[in-house]
Amino acid sequence: MKRLQQLALCGFLPGLITSSTAFDVNSLDAAILQDMLESYTEHQPSTCTGATGTTTFTFDYPGLNAASEWHPPFESFEEDLFLAAMTHTDAGKKSWTIRLGQAGNMYSHYCPDMHGETMPPQAHTDAPWIDEVHQSVSVNGYLNFGAARCNGEDCPANFVHGAGTYQRDDPYTTVPFYSQSLAKHCAGDSCTFAAWGQQAHLATIFTSSVMTFNKYTNCGNGIIEHTEMVHNFAPENVEAPEHVDQTYFNFPWSGVRRSNLPYALEPDKDTGALSYDDPDTVHYCPLCGWGNDQPGGPQDMGSGRCARTDLRNLRGYTTFAEPGLFVNRETKDQQYLWCRKPGADCSASAGTCMANPSECYNENGTPKTGYTPIQLEVPAGSTPRCVNHIGLFEGYQTVACNMHAAGFGNCGTYLYAGTSSDTCAPWLQGGSMGLYREDTGAGINIPYVRHWSWSASNKRMYFSVYSQDQTEAINLVNSVFDNRGNTTHPLSLRFETFPPGESFPGPDYNPGALDAVTFVYGDGDDYNIVPGAGRRRMGSSSRDYTVFTVNWWQNGAKLTPGDTFSKRAFVFASELAAAKPTADNLVPKVIPDKIDDTRWNPRAVDIYKVGTSFDAVAATSSQGTSTTCTSTSATLACSGFSTPKAGYVPFFHITCGASNYLGPDPYHFTPGNGEWFTFPGLSNNNAQKIRSYACAGEVESVRPTWKLIGWFDPLTCSSLGSGLSYDDNICVVPTPVTAAPTSPPTGQPVTAAPTSPPTGQPVTAAPTSPPTGQPVTAAPTSPPTGQPVTAAPTSPPTGQPVTAAPTSPPTGQPVTAAPTSPPTGQPVTAAPTSPPTGQPVTAAPTSPPTGQPSANPTPVPTGQPVTAAPTSPPTGQPVTAAPTSPPTGQPVTAAPTSPPTSPPSANPTPVPTNPVQAELKHVCAKREPLPDTICAEGLAAGFGGACFNENTNDGCGNGGKVCWWAECGPTTSSPTSTPPVPTTPAPTPTTPVATPPPTPLPTEGGVCPVCAATGDPCCLDCVASGKPSERGCKDLAAGEDGPTTPSPTPTTPVATPPPTPLPTEGGVCPVCAATGDPCCLDCVVSGKPSGRGCKDLAAGADGGKIKGNN
């Protein structure tokens, strides 16, 4: 089967955010979209690999692109339409930017170095980016204009547009209503979207059970891989399936801007050739008015090419080219000329003897029987003998010249250049026209024909010349068409029209260099693996729009509840010469597929509740079966999946004003729900409309919002419903803030350049869990090999700190986290992206530092910094993780984006020399929490009569919960001794540098406690648990007005003795990357958290595992 074949691609389709960053998206969106697009039996992954590093994207509206030249009355709607933009930056001229609407459909394809905007300008009444865009369309053929099928009456149109609705229901749609975004995610070279498709023709009596998915992948070389899906999410037990089945589709409904891409070309079906060099043999397609593409009609170029036809009759692609291509359509030229009617005598009836072109020509351009076209000629032995006609007309001189045979009457219609009477040649619109000698080909272009003839008694033709001088105009025509040298025969003339550009191909004519956009839709054999058939259609319109679409239709093209249709296809921009080889390579990669609900391989999605709020959490891996919620106050409310599954339906979180709902009915807040309609179905009264875009009880301007949560059993999850608000912070799992370096630094650590120098205390990022008293430095993404990077300990250090498990060997200074607020003391270094070559640059604060931190600090330092999490007290040299290469003296910082130019503005975090006693905490939970969560939300051992014994069920109730333990740093600390050297520890002794100790602020008892929730010093009433929004210091000591650190006073520096390494067989003491265990000979770093850790310690090490987590 085609979908089982391994595919080999690619090269594809424009800044914004780098492609290595996923952003502005909940992980639930990423899980659902990944699984819908990839996690089903026989899915074929994308093989696009040619765009690495060239893709950027954004969810922030970048403003109007004036070069797209949208229809001015609709420009103001674009900001509401915009959802995302994706950009490919090409080394050549094939850069592009696509803009995606709320439905995730492409409404702009802009190539700045090529033809410009591909999509039409949107001059379609009531349809700003609703119709003339790249989208999928679904139709219920039973209801669409169904006779007597809607409450005994004829049905209106039933079209579900992927893009949105027409503006035909005022006052509700004064602002357009676009199909609503349900999920979005961009990462790497792809962006993926889900949306709820809407009934387009308003006001409607129908509901919609159509969900659309769109994935765009940049494959480089100007090519976009586009996968589009339509899913019917109606419940499987629906009473009237004929009301929800989808039976006719456009994959896609699309098109191009005719003025930018006026020519359509398709290859020869038999040979595959695509000719464009010779105007007489160009494989062009006539583009007649939409609906005139029937087989055998004016658009049929033989064997179905260019006509409405099955894909089996084509070669799998259609190309549109920019102006400049020459096409020989001489049989159509005379369609501009009027004809004398059969048997008419113009000398007797000049005003009625002539017929206009629409009356006197056959479809192939030949005159109908008895009709005589005007014969253009100059009399023998004469010039045209031009005279002035009416002087200037619209800026150009008009003349009357003897340039046709006698015997023709009044032709009353004027003809302007650029107005083509050839309705199947849109490339002639906006072009030129001219009169030419048949003997030599010489001629002139003219802007206007006023009358081909007027009176049967003379031979005068009335027209304008591109000149404003009357004498010059007359002399030009007389000289070019001078026939005085031939006294025997008239000089035959021809009238021709040309597209914009030159009138004839010049010596440098190179059509292969013309810009082109190609749609690759595959050959008909692709549809052997799915029921139904594929068909390509195209045609012109009265607007600046050429329609292009591919249908999935005929018997078998049907989506019943739970079914999904998917199609992978391609769009690319290139030179015309590259269209054929590029398309030929892509045609075999087109994959249509129909997916029933038994082929999905979903992951688990669970809904957790806290009061009237909920969060939805997806398993972290594809097909994962369990989830984790870090909140100990949340309860599991419902379990479901990331994709369709038999018996399961999608759940939506919907807002309407201040109201919330979680459940399976997308029309929950729609006026009339439960009165004249229910979902899925239609209104029981054709006069009562269904307005998904309205909120019952609200004014017309208030609209709902929707978010897809997953697929759930509507019976077991029936307790959910109104009043539940979505809070994606309930189950947040903290993530590291430092980025992996792209190359090793070679000098000093680089901090980002500040907008002003720091002036006070250090700024720390807002913590995700309560601080434990000591400042914590960020976990490095690569191992130090000289100066270690410290992290929060789970037990008290007694000597030198143990560094966190690195992932690659560092060669420079340790990396600390990038600040989220202005620095006020010690600088926080950012992750550089290129090697530093000099002095570090300080971090760029978002506002000038003022001496007070602007965000809740992680802990307030009180004399002892917190070191990395040792599992047993270190006794000698600091232990670093086993590097993959020998240390070179300096730990690794991330590669900076520019060389540092000045020394660091503050000192690194000091090394502790006096151990701080840790405490044992616990939580009761069914699933194992993270140690940080236990320390943040747990209680002391035995507190409240619970959990006296480690890893036992003491006091946890009867719900299956277990005590989970962790050793945590203290929540408060007072400085009691001289602080250590203000540098991170080195593997060899260094000269200590004095650091002044902080002076505690006074409190009632003379001690200044720090609030564990926020780091506020001198806190007399600290709330350290419960909702994050309720934690913090409720009563500060006198003199305290906010979080700040004590002012240091100078003291005598204390030297730190060099540590002594623990012995191992090889004399080196590796650290287990999973837990930080020192001297580990067998470390398990992957798999379930409960299975990770050190399995074999060197002599003298006790394991130090987190209790309850073995």
CSV table of C-alpha atoms in Angstrom, one decimal, residues 206-496:
chain,number,residue,atom,x,y,z
A,206,PHE,CA,-27.1,23.6,11.1
A,207,THR,CA,-24.5,22.6,13.7
A,208,SER,CA,-20.9,21.6,12.8
A,209,SER,CA,-19.1,18.5,13.9
A,210,VAL,CA,-16.0,19.1,11.8
A,211,MET,CA,-12.6,19.6,13.4
A,212,THR,CA,-9.7,20.6,11.1
A,213,PHE,CA,-6.0,20.0,11.6
A,214,ASN,CA,-3.2,21.7,9.6
A,215,LYS,CA,0.6,21.0,9.8
A,216,TYR,CA,3.1,23.1,7.8
A,217,THR,CA,6.7,21.8,7.5
A,218,ASN,CA,9.5,23.9,5.9
A,219,CYS,CA,11.6,21.5,3.8
A,220,GLY,CA,13.8,24.2,2.4
A,221,ASN,CA,14.3,25.2,-1.3
A,222,GLY,CA,11.0,27.1,-1.3
A,223,ILE,CA,8.8,24.0,-0.5
A,224,ILE,CA,6.1,23.6,2.1
A,225,GLU,CA,4.8,20.2,3.1
A,226,HIS,CA,1.2,20.7,4.1
A,227,THR,CA,-0.8,18.0,5.9
A,228,GLU,CA,-4.5,18.7,6.4
A,229,MET,CA,-7.0,16.7,8.3
A,230,VAL,CA,-10.8,16.7,8.7
A,231,HIS,CA,-12.2,14.8,11.7
A,232,ASN,CA,-15.9,14.2,12.2
A,233,PHE,CA,-16.3,14.5,16.0
A,234,ALA,CA,-20.0,13.8,16.2
A,235,PRO,CA,-20.8,11.0,18.8
A,236,GLU,CA,-21.0,7.6,17.2
A,237,ASN,CA,-24.6,6.9,18.6
A,238,VAL,CA,-26.1,10.0,16.9
A,239,GLU,CA,-29.8,9.5,16.1
A,240,ALA,CA,-29.7,10.9,12.6
A,241,PRO,CA,-26.3,10.1,11.1
A,242,GLU,CA,-27.4,11.5,7.7
A,243,HIS,CA,-27.4,14.9,9.4
A,244,VAL,CA,-23.7,14.7,10.5
A,245,ASP,CA,-22.0,12.6,7.8
A,246,GLN,CA,-19.6,14.6,5.6
A,247,THR,CA,-19.7,13.5,1.9
A,248,TYR,CA,-17.9,16.0,-0.3
A,249,PHE,CA,-14.6,17.8,0.4
A,250,ASN,CA,-12.0,20.3,-0.9
A,251,PHE,CA,-8.4,19.3,0.0
A,252,PRO,CA,-7.6,22.2,-0.4
A,253,TRP,CA,-9.9,25.0,-1.6
A,254,SER,CA,-7.3,27.5,-2.7
A,255,GLY,CA,-6.1,29.7,-5.6
A,256,VAL,CA,-3.8,32.5,-6.6
A,257,ARG,CA,-3.8,36.2,-7.3
A,258,ARG,CA,-4.3,36.4,-11.0
A,259,SER,CA,-2.5,39.7,-11.5
A,260,ASN,CA,0.7,38.2,-10.0
A,261,LEU,CA,0.4,34.6,-11.3
A,262,PRO,CA,-1.9,34.8,-14.4
A,263,TYR,CA,-0.7,31.6,-16.2
A,264,ALA,CA,-1.6,28.0,-15.4
A,265,LEU,CA,0.5,25.2,-16.9
A,266,GLU,CA,0.0,21.4,-16.7
A,267,PRO,CA,2.3,18.8,-18.1
A,268,ASP,CA,1.4,16.4,-21.0
A,269,LYS,CA,-0.4,13.4,-19.5
A,270,ASP,CA,1.4,10.9,-21.8
A,271,THR,CA,5.0,12.3,-21.9
A,272,GLY,CA,5.2,14.3,-18.7
A,273,ALA,CA,6.7,17.2,-20.7
A,274,LEU,CA,6.1,20.7,-19.5
A,275,SER,CA,6.8,23.1,-22.4
A,276,TYR,CA,7.2,26.9,-21.9
A,277,ASP,CA,10.0,28.1,-24.2
A,278,ASP,CA,8.1,28.3,-27.5
A,279,PRO,CA,4.9,30.5,-27.5
A,280,ASP,CA,3.4,28.1,-30.0
A,281,THR,CA,3.8,25.0,-27.8
A,282,VAL,CA,3.4,26.2,-24.3
A,283,HIS,CA,1.5,23.7,-22.1
A,284,TYR,CA,-0.7,26.5,-20.8
A,285,CYS,CA,-4.3,26.0,-19.5
A,286,PRO,CA,-7.1,28.3,-20.6
A,287,LEU,CA,-8.8,29.6,-17.5
A,288,CYS,CA,-12.4,30.2,-18.2
A,289,GLY,CA,-15.0,31.5,-15.8
A,290,TRP,CA,-15.6,29.2,-12.8
A,291,GLY,CA,-17.9,26.4,-13.7
A,292,ASN,CA,-16.9,26.3,-17.4
A,293,ASP,CA,-14.2,23.6,-16.9
A,294,GLN,CA,-16.4,20.7,-18.1
A,295,PRO,CA,-14.7,18.0,-20.2
A,296,GLY,CA,-14.8,18.9,-23.9
A,297,GLY,CA,-15.4,22.5,-23.0
A,298,PRO,CA,-13.3,25.6,-23.8
A,299,GLN,CA,-10.8,24.7,-21.0
A,300,ASP,CA,-10.2,21.1,-22.1
A,301,MET,CA,-6.8,20.9,-23.9
A,302,GLY,CA,-7.1,17.2,-24.6
A,303,SER,CA,-7.2,14.0,-22.5
A,304,GLY,CA,-8.6,16.0,-19.6
A,305,ARG,CA,-5.6,18.3,-19.3
A,306,CYS,CA,-6.8,21.7,-17.8
A,307,ALA,CA,-10.5,20.5,-17.6
A,308,ARG,CA,-12.4,19.2,-14.6
A,309,THR,CA,-11.0,15.7,-14.4
A,310,ASP,CA,-10.0,12.8,-12.3
A,311,LEU,CA,-6.4,12.9,-11.0
A,312,ARG,CA,-5.6,9.7,-12.9
A,313,ASN,CA,-5.7,11.8,-16.1
A,314,LEU,CA,-3.1,14.2,-14.8
A,315,ARG,CA,0.6,14.1,-13.8
A,316,GLY,CA,0.1,15.3,-10.2
A,317,TYR,CA,0.7,19.0,-10.2
A,318,THR,CA,-0.4,22.4,-11.6
A,319,THR,CA,2.0,25.4,-11.9
A,320,PHE,CA,1.1,29.1,-11.9
A,321,ALA,CA,3.6,31.5,-13.5
A,322,GLU,CA,4.1,35.3,-13.3
A,323,PRO,CA,3.5,37.8,-16.1
A,324,GLY,CA,6.0,37.6,-18.9
A,325,LEU,CA,5.2,34.2,-20.5
A,326,PHE,CA,4.2,34.4,-24.2
A,327,VAL,CA,1.3,32.2,-25.3
A,328,ASN,CA,0.1,32.0,-28.9
A,329,ARG,CA,-3.7,32.2,-28.8
A,330,GLU,CA,-4.1,33.8,-32.3
A,331,THR,CA,-7.4,32.1,-32.9
A,332,LYS,CA,-8.8,34.3,-30.1
A,333,ASP,CA,-7.4,37.6,-31.4
A,334,GLN,CA,-10.3,38.2,-33.7
A,335,GLN,CA,-12.8,37.9,-30.9
A,336,TYR,CA,-12.3,41.6,-30.3
A,337,LEU,CA,-13.4,42.5,-33.8
A,338,TRP,CA,-17.1,43.1,-34.5
A,339,CYS,CA,-18.8,41.3,-37.4
A,340,ARG,CA,-21.3,42.2,-40.0
A,341,LYS,CA,-24.5,40.1,-39.5
A,342,PRO,CA,-25.5,37.5,-42.1
A,343,GLY,CA,-27.2,39.2,-45.1
A,344,ALA,CA,-27.0,42.7,-43.5
A,345,ASP,CA,-26.5,45.8,-45.6
A,346,CYS,CA,-24.6,48.4,-43.6
A,347,SER,CA,-25.1,51.1,-46.1
A,348,ALA,CA,-28.8,50.9,-45.4
A,349,SER,CA,-28.7,50.2,-41.7
A,350,ALA,CA,-25.3,51.1,-40.3
A,351,GLY,CA,-26.6,51.2,-36.7
A,352,THR,CA,-28.0,47.7,-36.6
A,353,CYS,CA,-26.0,45.7,-39.2
A,354,MET,CA,-23.1,44.8,-36.8
A,355,ALA,CA,-22.8,42.1,-34.2
A,356,ASN,CA,-20.5,42.3,-31.1
A,357,PRO,CA,-17.9,39.6,-30.6
A,358,SER,CA,-19.9,37.6,-28.0
A,359,GLU,CA,-22.5,37.0,-30.7
A,360,CYS,CA,-20.5,36.2,-33.8
A,361,TYR,CA,-17.8,33.8,-32.7
A,362,ASN,CA,-17.7,30.1,-31.9
A,363,GLU,CA,-15.9,28.9,-28.7
A,364,ASN,CA,-12.8,28.0,-30.7
A,365,GLY,CA,-12.6,31.6,-32.0
A,366,THR,CA,-13.8,31.0,-35.6
A,367,PRO,CA,-16.7,33.2,-36.8
A,368,LYS,CA,-20.1,31.7,-36.9
A,369,THR,CA,-21.6,30.9,-40.3
A,370,GLY,CA,-22.6,34.0,-42.2
A,371,TYR,CA,-20.9,36.5,-39.8
A,372,THR,CA,-18.1,38.6,-41.4
A,373,PRO,CA,-15.4,40.1,-39.1
A,374,ILE,CA,-14.2,43.6,-39.9
A,375,GLN,CA,-11.3,43.4,-42.3
A,376,LEU,CA,-8.4,45.5,-41.1
A,377,GLU,CA,-6.3,47.0,-44.0
A,378,VAL,CA,-4.7,50.1,-45.5
A,379,PRO,CA,-5.8,51.0,-49.0
A,380,ALA,CA,-3.4,50.1,-51.8
A,381,GLY,CA,-0.9,52.9,-52.8
A,382,SER,CA,-1.8,55.0,-49.7
A,383,THR,CA,-1.1,55.8,-46.2
A,384,PRO,CA,-3.9,55.6,-43.6
A,385,ARG,CA,-4.4,59.3,-44.1
A,386,CYS,CA,-5.1,59.9,-40.4
A,387,VAL,CA,-6.9,63.1,-39.2
A,388,ASN,CA,-7.7,64.4,-35.7
A,389,HIS,CA,-10.8,62.9,-34.2
A,390,ILE,CA,-11.7,64.5,-30.8
A,391,GLY,CA,-8.2,65.6,-29.6
A,392,LEU,CA,-7.1,64.3,-26.2
A,393,PHE,CA,-9.1,61.5,-24.6
A,394,GLU,CA,-7.9,60.3,-21.2
A,395,GLY,CA,-4.5,61.8,-21.8
A,396,TYR,CA,-3.8,60.6,-25.4
A,397,GLN,CA,-4.5,61.9,-28.9
A,398,THR,CA,-7.4,60.3,-30.8
A,399,VAL,CA,-7.2,59.8,-34.6
A,400,ALA,CA,-9.5,58.6,-37.4
A,401,CYS,CA,-7.5,56.6,-40.0
A,402,ASN,CA,-8.4,54.6,-43.2
A,403,MET,CA,-7.6,51.2,-41.8
A,404,HIS,CA,-10.5,48.8,-42.7
A,405,ALA,CA,-12.4,47.7,-45.8
A,406,ALA,CA,-15.6,49.5,-46.7
A,407,GLY,CA,-19.1,48.1,-46.1
A,408,PHE,CA,-19.1,47.9,-42.2
A,409,GLY,CA,-21.4,49.9,-39.9
A,410,ASN,CA,-21.5,51.3,-36.5
A,411,CYS,CA,-19.6,49.5,-33.7
A,412,GLY,CA,-20.7,51.1,-30.6
A,413,THR,CA,-18.6,49.5,-27.9
A,414,TYR,CA,-15.3,50.9,-26.8
A,415,LEU,CA,-12.2,48.8,-26.0
A,416,TYR,CA,-9.5,49.7,-23.6
A,417,ALA,CA,-6.0,48.1,-23.4
A,418,GLY,CA,-6.0,45.5,-20.7
A,419,THR,CA,-9.6,44.6,-21.2
A,420,SER,CA,-9.7,41.2,-22.6
A,421,SER,CA,-12.7,39.8,-24.4
A,422,ASP,CA,-11.1,36.4,-24.3
A,423,THR,CA,-12.8,35.2,-21.1
A,424,CYS,CA,-10.5,32.1,-21.0
A,425,ALA,CA,-7.2,34.1,-21.0
A,426,PRO,CA,-7.0,36.1,-17.8
A,427,TRP,CA,-3.3,36.8,-18.6
A,428,LEU,CA,-4.5,39.3,-21.2
A,429,GLN,CA,-6.2,41.4,-18.5
A,430,GLY,CA,-4.1,44.5,-17.8
A,431,GLY,CA,-1.9,43.9,-20.8
A,432,SER,CA,-1.4,45.7,-24.0
A,433,MET,CA,-2.9,45.7,-27.5
A,434,GLY,CA,-1.7,46.9,-30.8
A,435,LEU,CA,-2.0,47.1,-34.6
A,436,TYR,CA,0.6,45.3,-36.8
A,437,ARG,CA,1.5,44.9,-40.4
A,438,GLU,CA,1.1,41.4,-41.7
A,439,ASP,CA,4.1,41.8,-44.2
A,440,THR,CA,6.8,43.0,-41.8
A,441,GLY,CA,5.3,42.6,-38.4
A,442,ALA,CA,6.0,46.3,-37.6
A,443,GLY,CA,3.3,48.0,-35.6
A,444,ILE,CA,2.3,50.2,-32.7
A,445,ASN,CA,0.7,49.7,-29.3
A,446,ILE,CA,-2.5,51.6,-28.7
A,447,PRO,CA,-4.4,52.4,-25.5
A,448,TYR,CA,-7.9,52.7,-26.8
A,449,VAL,CA,-10.3,51.7,-29.7
A,450,ARG,CA,-13.3,54.0,-29.8
A,451,HIS,CA,-15.0,52.5,-32.9
A,452,TRP,CA,-13.8,49.8,-35.2
A,453,SER,CA,-16.0,51.4,-37.8
A,454,TRP,CA,-18.8,53.9,-38.0
A,455,SER,CA,-20.2,54.3,-41.5
A,456,ALA,CA,-20.4,51.9,-44.4
A,457,SER,CA,-19.4,54.8,-46.7
A,458,ASN,CA,-15.9,55.2,-45.3
A,459,LYS,CA,-13.0,53.1,-44.1
A,460,ARG,CA,-12.2,55.0,-40.9
A,461,MET,CA,-11.2,53.3,-37.6
A,462,TYR,CA,-11.2,55.5,-34.5
A,463,PHE,CA,-8.6,55.0,-31.8
A,464,SER,CA,-6.0,56.6,-29.5
A,465,VAL,CA,-2.2,56.7,-29.9
A,466,TYR,CA,0.4,56.9,-27.0
A,467,SER,CA,1.1,60.6,-27.7
A,468,GLN,CA,-0.2,63.9,-26.4
A,469,ASP,CA,0.8,65.8,-29.6
A,470,GLN,CA,-1.7,65.7,-32.4
A,471,THR,CA,0.8,66.1,-35.2
A,472,GLU,CA,3.2,63.5,-33.7
A,473,ALA,CA,0.3,61.0,-33.4
A,474,ILE,CA,-0.9,61.4,-37.0
A,475,ASN,CA,2.6,61.2,-38.4
A,476,LEU,CA,3.4,58.0,-36.4
A,477,VAL,CA,0.4,56.0,-37.7
A,478,ASN,CA,0.9,57.2,-41.3
A,479,SER,CA,4.6,56.3,-41.3
A,480,VAL,CA,4.4,52.9,-39.7
A,481,PHE,CA,1.5,51.8,-42.0
A,482,ASP,CA,2.6,53.5,-45.2
A,483,ASN,CA,1.4,51.4,-48.2
A,484,ARG,CA,2.3,53.7,-51.0
A,485,GLY,CA,4.9,51.3,-52.3
A,486,ASN,CA,2.2,48.7,-53.1
A,487,THR,CA,-0.3,50.1,-55.6
A,488,THR,CA,-1.9,46.8,-56.3
A,489,HIS,CA,-3.0,45.3,-53.0
A,490,PRO,CA,-4.2,46.6,-49.7
A,491,LEU,CA,-1.9,46.2,-46.7
A,492,SER,CA,-3.4,43.5,-44.4
A,493,LEU,CA,-3.3,44.4,-40.7
A,494,ARG,CA,-3.8,42.3,-37.6
A,495,PHE,CA,-5.0,43.3,-34.1
A,496,GLU,CA,-3.4,41.6,-31.2
